[in-house]
mmCIF file of C-alpha atoms in Angstrom:
data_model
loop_
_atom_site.group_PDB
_atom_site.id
_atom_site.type_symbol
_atom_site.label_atom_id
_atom_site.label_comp_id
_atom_site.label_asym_id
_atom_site.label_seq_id
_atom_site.Cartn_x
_atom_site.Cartn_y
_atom_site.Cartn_z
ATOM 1 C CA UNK A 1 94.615 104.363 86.665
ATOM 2 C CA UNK A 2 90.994 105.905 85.704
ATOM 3 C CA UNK A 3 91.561 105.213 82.220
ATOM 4 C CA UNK A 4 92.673 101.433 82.875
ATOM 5 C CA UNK A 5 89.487 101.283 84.990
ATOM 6 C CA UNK A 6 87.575 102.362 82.274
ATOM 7 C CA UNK A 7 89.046 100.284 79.863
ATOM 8 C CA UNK A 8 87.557 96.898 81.596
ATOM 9 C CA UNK A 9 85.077 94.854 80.845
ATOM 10 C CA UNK A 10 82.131 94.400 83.412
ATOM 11 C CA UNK A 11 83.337 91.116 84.771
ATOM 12 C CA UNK A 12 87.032 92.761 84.941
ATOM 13 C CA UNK A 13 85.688 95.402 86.589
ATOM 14 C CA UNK A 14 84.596 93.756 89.327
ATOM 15 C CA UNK A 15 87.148 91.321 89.825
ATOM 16 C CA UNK A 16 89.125 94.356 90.249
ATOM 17 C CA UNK A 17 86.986 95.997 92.876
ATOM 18 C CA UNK A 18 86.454 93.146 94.964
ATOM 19 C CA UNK A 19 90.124 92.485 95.031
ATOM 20 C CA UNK A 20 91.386 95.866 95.648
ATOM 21 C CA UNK A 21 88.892 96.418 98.400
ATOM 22 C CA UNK A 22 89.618 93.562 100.008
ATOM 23 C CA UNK A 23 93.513 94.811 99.946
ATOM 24 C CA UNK A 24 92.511 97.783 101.534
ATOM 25 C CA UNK A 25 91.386 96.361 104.434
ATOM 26 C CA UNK A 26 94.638 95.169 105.774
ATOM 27 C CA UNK A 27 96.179 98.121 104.036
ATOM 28 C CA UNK A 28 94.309 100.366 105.883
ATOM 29 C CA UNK A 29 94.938 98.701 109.669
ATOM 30 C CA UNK A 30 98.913 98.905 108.768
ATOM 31 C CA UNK A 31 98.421 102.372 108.154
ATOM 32 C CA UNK A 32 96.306 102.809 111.243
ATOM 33 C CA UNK A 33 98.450 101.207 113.556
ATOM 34 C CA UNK A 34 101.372 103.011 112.535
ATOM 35 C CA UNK A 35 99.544 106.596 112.514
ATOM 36 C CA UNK A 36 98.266 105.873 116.463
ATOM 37 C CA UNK A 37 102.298 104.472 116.995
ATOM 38 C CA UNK A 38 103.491 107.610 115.983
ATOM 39 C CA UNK A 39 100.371 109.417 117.825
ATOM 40 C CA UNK A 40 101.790 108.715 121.292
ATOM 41 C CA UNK A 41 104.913 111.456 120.334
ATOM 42 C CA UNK A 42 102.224 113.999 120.856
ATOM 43 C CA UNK A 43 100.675 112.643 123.989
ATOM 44 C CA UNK A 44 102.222 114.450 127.249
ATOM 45 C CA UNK A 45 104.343 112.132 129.593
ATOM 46 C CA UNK A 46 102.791 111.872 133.252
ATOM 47 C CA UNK A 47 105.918 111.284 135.923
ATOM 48 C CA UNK A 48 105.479 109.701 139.318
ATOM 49 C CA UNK A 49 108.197 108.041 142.166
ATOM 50 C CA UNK A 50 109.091 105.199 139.794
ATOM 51 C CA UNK A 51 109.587 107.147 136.771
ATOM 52 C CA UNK A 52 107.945 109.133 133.562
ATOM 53 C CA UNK A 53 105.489 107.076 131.062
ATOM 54 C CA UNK A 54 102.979 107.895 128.406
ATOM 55 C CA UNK A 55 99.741 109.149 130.193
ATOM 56 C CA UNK A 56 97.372 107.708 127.207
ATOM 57 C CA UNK A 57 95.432 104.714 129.064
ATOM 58 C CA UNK A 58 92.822 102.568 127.338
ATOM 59 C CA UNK A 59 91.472 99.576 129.643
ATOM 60 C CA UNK A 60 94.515 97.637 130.382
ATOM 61 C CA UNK A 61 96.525 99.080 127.536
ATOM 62 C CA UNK A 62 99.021 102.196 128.189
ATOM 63 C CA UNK A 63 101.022 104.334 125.826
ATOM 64 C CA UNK A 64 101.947 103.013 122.216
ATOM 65 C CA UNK A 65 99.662 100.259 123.380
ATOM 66 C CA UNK A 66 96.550 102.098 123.600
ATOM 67 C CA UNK A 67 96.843 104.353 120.422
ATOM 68 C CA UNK A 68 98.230 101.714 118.185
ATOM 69 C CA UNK A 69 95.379 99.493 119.099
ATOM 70 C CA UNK A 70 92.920 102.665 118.544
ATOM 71 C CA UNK A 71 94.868 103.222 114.765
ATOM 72 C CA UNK A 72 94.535 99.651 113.589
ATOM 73 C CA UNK A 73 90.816 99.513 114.278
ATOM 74 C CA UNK A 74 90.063 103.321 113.145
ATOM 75 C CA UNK A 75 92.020 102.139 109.400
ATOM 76 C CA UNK A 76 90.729 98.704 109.633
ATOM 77 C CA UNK A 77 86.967 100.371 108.645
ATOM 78 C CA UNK A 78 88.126 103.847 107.411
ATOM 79 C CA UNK A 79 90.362 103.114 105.057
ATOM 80 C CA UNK A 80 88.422 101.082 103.055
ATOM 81 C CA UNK A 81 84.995 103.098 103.685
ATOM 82 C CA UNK A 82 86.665 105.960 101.943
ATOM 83 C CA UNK A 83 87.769 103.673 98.637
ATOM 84 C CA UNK A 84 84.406 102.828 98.530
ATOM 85 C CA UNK A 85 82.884 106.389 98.786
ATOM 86 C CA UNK A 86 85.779 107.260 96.100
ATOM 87 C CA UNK A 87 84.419 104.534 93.815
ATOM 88 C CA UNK A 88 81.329 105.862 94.088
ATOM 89 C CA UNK A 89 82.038 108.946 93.778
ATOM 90 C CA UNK A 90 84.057 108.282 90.506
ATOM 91 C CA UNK A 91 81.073 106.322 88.930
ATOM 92 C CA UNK A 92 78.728 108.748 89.585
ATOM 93 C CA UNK A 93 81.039 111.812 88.434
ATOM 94 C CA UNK A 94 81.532 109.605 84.848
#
């Protein structure tokens, strides 16, 4: 993949950033929600009279709710902040 990268012309080059970045974006928030899905395995269940639910509460959000919503944001800008630090870090290291 480094090689191919290499391999392109300027214009090609950036074509292929811009497009790949922009697939990271949604890329990432499908990986985030599914990361703060699973999350809410490791969150302890609070029980009361009319029975046991996830205790993770975020405004009017509750459970899977809460930490999916807190995984598709967190990957929406992480994800593709750290391809961008990679690129850069790749150029630089060249």
């Amino acid at each position: 993949m480094l090689q191919y990268y290499h391999n392109l012309s300027k214009k090609n080059k950036t074509i292929f950033l811009i497009v790949t970045i922009l697939l990271s974006i949604p890329a990432g928030a499908i990986i985030g929600l599914m990361v703060g899905l699973i999350s809410t395995t490791f969150i302890p269940m609070c029980c009361n009279d009319n029975g046991c639910h996830n205790c993770f509460v975020l405004g009017e959000k509750v459970g899977y709710e809460a930490t999916g919503f807190i995984g598709f944001w967190i990957g929406l800008f992480l994800v593709p902040i750290t391809y961008i630090s990679l690129i850069i870090y790749l150029e630089l290291k060249k």
